[in-house]
Coordinates of C-alpha atoms and ligand atoms in Angstrom, one line a residue:
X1 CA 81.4 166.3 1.5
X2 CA 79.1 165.8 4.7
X3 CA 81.5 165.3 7.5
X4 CA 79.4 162.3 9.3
X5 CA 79.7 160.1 5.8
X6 CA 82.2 158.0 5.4
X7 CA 84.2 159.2 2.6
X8 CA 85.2 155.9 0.1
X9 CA 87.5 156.6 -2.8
X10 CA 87.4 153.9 -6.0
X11 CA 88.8 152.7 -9.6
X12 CA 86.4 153.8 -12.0
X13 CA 83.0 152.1 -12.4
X14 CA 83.4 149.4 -15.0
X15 CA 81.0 147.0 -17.1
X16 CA 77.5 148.4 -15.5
X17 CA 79.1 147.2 -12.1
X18 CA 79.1 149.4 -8.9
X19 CA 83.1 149.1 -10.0
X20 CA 85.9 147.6 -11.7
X21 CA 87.0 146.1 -8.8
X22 CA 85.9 143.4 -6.7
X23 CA 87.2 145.2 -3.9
X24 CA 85.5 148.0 -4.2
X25 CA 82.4 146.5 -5.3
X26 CA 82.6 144.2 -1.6
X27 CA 83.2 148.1 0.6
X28 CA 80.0 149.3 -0.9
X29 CA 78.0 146.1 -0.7
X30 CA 79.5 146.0 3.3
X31 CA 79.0 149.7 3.8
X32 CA 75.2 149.3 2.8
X33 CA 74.7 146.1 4.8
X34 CA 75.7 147.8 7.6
X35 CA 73.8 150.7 7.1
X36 CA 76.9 153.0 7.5
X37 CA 76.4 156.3 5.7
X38 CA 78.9 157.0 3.2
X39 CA 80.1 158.9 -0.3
X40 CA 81.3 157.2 -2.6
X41 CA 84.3 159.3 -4.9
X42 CA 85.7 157.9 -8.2
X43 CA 89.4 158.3 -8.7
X44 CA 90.6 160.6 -10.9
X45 CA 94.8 159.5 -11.1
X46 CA 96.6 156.8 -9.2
X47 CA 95.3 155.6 -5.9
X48 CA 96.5 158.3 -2.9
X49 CA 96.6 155.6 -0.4
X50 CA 100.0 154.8 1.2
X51 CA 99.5 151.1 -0.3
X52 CA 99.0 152.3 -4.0
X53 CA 95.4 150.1 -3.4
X54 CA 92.7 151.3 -4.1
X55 CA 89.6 151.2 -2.9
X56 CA 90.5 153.1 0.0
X57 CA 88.7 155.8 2.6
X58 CA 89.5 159.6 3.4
X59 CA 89.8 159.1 7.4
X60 CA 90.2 163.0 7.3
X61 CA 91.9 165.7 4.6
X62 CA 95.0 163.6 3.3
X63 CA 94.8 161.0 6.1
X64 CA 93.8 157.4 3.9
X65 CA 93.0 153.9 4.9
X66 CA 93.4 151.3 2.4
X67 CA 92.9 147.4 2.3
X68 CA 89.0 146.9 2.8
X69 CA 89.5 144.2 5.8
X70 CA 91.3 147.0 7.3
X71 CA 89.4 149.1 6.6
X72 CA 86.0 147.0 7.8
X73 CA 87.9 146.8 11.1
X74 CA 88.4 150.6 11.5
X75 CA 84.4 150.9 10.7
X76 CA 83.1 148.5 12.9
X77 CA 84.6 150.5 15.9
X78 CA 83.5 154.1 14.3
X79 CA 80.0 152.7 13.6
X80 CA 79.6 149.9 16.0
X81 CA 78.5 147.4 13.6
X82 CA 76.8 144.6 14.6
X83 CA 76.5 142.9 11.0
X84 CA 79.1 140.2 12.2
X85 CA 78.0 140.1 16.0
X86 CA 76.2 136.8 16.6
X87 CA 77.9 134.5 14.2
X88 CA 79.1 132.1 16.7
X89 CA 82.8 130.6 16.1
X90 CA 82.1 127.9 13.3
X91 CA 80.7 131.2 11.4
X92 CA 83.9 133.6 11.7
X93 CA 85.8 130.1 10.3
X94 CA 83.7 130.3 7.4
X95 CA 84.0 133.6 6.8
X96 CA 87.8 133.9 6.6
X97 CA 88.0 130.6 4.0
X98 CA 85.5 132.9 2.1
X99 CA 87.2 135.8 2.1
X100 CA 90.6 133.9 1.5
X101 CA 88.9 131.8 -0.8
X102 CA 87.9 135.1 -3.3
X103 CA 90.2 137.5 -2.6
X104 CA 93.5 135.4 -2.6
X105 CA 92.3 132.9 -4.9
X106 CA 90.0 133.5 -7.4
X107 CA 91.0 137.0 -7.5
X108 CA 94.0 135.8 -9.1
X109 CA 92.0 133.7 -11.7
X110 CA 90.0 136.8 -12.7
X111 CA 93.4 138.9 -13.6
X112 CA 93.8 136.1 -16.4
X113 CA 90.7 136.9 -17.1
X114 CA 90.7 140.6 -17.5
X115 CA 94.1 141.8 -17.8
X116 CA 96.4 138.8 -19.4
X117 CA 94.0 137.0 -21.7
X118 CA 93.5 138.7 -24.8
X119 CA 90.2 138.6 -25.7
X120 CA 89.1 139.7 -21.9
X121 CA 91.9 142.7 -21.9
X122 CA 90.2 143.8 -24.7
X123 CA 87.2 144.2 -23.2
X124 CA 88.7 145.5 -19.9
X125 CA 91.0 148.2 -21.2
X126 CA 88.2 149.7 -23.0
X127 CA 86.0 150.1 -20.4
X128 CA 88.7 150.5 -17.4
X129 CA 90.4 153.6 -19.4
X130 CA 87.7 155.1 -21.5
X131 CA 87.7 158.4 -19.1
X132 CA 91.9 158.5 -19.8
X133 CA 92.7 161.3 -22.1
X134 CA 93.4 160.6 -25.4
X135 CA 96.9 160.5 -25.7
X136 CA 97.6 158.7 -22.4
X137 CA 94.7 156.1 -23.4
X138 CA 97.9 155.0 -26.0
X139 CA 100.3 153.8 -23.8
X140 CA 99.3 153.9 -20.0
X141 CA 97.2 151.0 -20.7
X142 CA 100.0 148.7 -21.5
X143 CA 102.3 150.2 -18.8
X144 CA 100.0 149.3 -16.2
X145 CA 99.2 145.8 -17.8
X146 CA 103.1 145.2 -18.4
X147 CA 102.8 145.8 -14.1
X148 CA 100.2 143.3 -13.2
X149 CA 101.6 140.5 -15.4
X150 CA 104.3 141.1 -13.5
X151 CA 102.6 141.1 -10.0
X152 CA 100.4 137.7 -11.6
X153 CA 103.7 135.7 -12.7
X154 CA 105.0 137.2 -8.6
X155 CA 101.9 135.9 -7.4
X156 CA 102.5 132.3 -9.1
X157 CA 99.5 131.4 -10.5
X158 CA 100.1 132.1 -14.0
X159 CA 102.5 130.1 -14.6
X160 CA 100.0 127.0 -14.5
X161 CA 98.8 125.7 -17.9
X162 CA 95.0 127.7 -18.4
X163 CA 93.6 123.9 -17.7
X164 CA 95.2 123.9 -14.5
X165 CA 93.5 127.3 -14.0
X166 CA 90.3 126.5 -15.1
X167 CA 90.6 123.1 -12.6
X168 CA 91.2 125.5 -9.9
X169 CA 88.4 127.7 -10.4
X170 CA 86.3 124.7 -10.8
X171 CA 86.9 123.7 -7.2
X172 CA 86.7 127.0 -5.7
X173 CA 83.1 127.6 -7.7
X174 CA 82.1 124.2 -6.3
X175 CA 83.2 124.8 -2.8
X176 CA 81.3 128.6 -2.7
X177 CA 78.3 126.2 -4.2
X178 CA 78.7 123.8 -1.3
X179 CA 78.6 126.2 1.6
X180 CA 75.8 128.6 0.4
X181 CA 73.6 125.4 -0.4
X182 CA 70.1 126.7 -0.7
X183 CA 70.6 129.2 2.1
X184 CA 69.3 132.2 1.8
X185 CA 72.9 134.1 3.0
X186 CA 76.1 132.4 3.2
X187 CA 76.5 132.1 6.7
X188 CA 72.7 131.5 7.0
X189 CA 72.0 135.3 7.7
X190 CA 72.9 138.3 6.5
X191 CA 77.1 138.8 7.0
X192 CA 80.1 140.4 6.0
X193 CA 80.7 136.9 3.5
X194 CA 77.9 138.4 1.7
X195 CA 79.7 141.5 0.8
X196 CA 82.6 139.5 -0.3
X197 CA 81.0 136.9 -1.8
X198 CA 78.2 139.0 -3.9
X199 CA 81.3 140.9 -5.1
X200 CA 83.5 138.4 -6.9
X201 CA 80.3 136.3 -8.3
X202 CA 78.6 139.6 -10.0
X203 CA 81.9 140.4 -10.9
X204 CA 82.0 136.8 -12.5
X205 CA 78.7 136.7 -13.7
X206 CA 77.9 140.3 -15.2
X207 CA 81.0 140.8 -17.2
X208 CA 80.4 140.9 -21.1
X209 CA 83.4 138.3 -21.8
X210 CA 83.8 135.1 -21.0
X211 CA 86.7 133.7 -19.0
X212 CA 88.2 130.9 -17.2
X213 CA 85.6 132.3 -14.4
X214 CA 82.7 132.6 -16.3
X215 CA 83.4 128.7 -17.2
X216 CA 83.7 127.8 -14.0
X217 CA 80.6 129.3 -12.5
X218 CA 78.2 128.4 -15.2
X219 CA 76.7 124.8 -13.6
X220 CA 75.8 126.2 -9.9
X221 CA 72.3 127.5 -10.3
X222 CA 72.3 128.6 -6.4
X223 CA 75.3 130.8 -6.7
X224 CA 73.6 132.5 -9.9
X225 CA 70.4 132.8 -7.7
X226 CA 72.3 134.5 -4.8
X227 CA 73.9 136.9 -6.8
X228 CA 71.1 138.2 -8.4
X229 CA 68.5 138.5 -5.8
X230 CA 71.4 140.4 -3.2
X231 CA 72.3 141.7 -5.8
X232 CA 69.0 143.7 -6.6
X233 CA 68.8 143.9 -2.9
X234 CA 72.0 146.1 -2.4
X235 CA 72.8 147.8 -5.2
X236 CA 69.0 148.7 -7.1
X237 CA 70.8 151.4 -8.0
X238 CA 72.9 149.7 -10.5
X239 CA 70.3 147.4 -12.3
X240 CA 71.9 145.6 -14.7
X241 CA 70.8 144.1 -18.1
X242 CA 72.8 140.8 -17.4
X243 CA 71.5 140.5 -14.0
X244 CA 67.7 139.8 -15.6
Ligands
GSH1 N1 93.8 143.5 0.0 C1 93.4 144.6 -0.7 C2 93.4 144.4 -2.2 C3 93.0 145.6 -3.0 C4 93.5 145.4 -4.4 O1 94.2 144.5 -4.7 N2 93.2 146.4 -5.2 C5 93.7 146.4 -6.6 C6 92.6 146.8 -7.6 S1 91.5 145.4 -7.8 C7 94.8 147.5 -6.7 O2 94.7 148.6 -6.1 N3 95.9 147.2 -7.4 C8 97.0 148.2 -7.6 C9 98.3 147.6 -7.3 O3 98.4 146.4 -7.0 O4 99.3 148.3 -7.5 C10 92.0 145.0 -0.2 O5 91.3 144.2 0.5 O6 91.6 146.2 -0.4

């Protein structure tokens, strides 16, 4: 460990994605936006954070932050970051629909998609547990996806019909197609809305199934254009073969 980096704890890596997550996909993407130095560690058993969430950072031996807005805010003082600085009050507005936008909405819509359809959660568990032991590979899979149908029917938006789902997605697609228009950055320069944003469409548009997501996205030619080029711009390290 070098004791300056920032030390970043996540799922396992997933799909040819930075990570499984879309959480952890938007701490990376935000840690290398605003250039804070960092290690990134991949979990090895269930998340040591307080929360049970994961991603989450090391603050020192045992002590752990989790929640990644949380965790941007307890950054940004460290590391004075000034990624956010000069977007004036209309631009902090947009940034919190964003944010709520993915990461309360369509978040929700990709859990059908990976972990209660089918033919998705058989693409997920295979590459989310492939490190898992072979006879834990047998039943913790369905243990933990007995759990987040659970937390999904909580959450409420399961129990809409999968049209109502997919009419959802639609309009959230639409509106992230709307704001980006044919700017370069969401918030017409560089921004934490990137992180987040970049994170739940790669983690739309590079998965090998297709969902009520992948459905919704497929029309807006912009958002596919975003994700791709920031995409190659923040993580070259994880070039993918979907992303060509
Ligand atoms: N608000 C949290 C959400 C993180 C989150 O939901 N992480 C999921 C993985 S994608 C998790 O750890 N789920 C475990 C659980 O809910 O018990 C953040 O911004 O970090």
């Amino acid at each position: 460990m070098t004791a300056s980096a920032v030390q970043l704890w996540l799922l396992p890596r997933a799909f040819g994605l930075p990570n499984s997550s879309p959480f952890g996909i938007k701490m990376e993407a935000w840690l290398r936006l605003a250039t804070v130095p960092y290690e990134a560690h991949i979990m090895a058993g269930p998340p040591r954070s307080r929360s049970g969430k994961a991603p989450y950072l090391e603050l020192t031996a045992g002590r752990y932050l989790s929640d990644t807005t949380a965790m941007i805010a307890h950054l940004s003082a460290q590391f004075k970051v000034t990624l956010d600085d000069d977007l004036d009050a209309a631009g902090h507005a947009s940034l919190i629909c964003i944010q709520r936008l993915c990461e309360d909405h369509l978040y929700w819509i990709a859990v059908h998609d990976r972990w209660i359809d089918d033919a998705g959660w058989k693409i997920a568990k295979a590459a989310y547990f492939e490190r898992l032991p072979a006879p834990l590979r047998l039943f913790v899979p369905a243990l933990i996806r007995r759990k987040v149908r659970r937390d999904a029917h909580g959450q409420g938006l399961h129990r809409l019909s999968n049209d109502a789902l997919l009419a959802r997605a639609k309009a959230d697609l639409s509106t992230l197609s709307q704001m980006l228009g044919n700017q370069e950055y969401f918030l017409g320069k560089k921004s934490s809305a990137d992180a987040i944003a970049l994170a739940f469409l790669a983690s739309i548009y590079y998965v090998p199934f297709e969902g009520i997501l992948t459905e919704a996205a497929r029309p807006y030619e912009n958002l596919k254009s975003y994700t791709g080029r920031l995409y190659h711009e923040i993580f070259p390290d994880y070039a993918l073969a979907q992303a060509q």
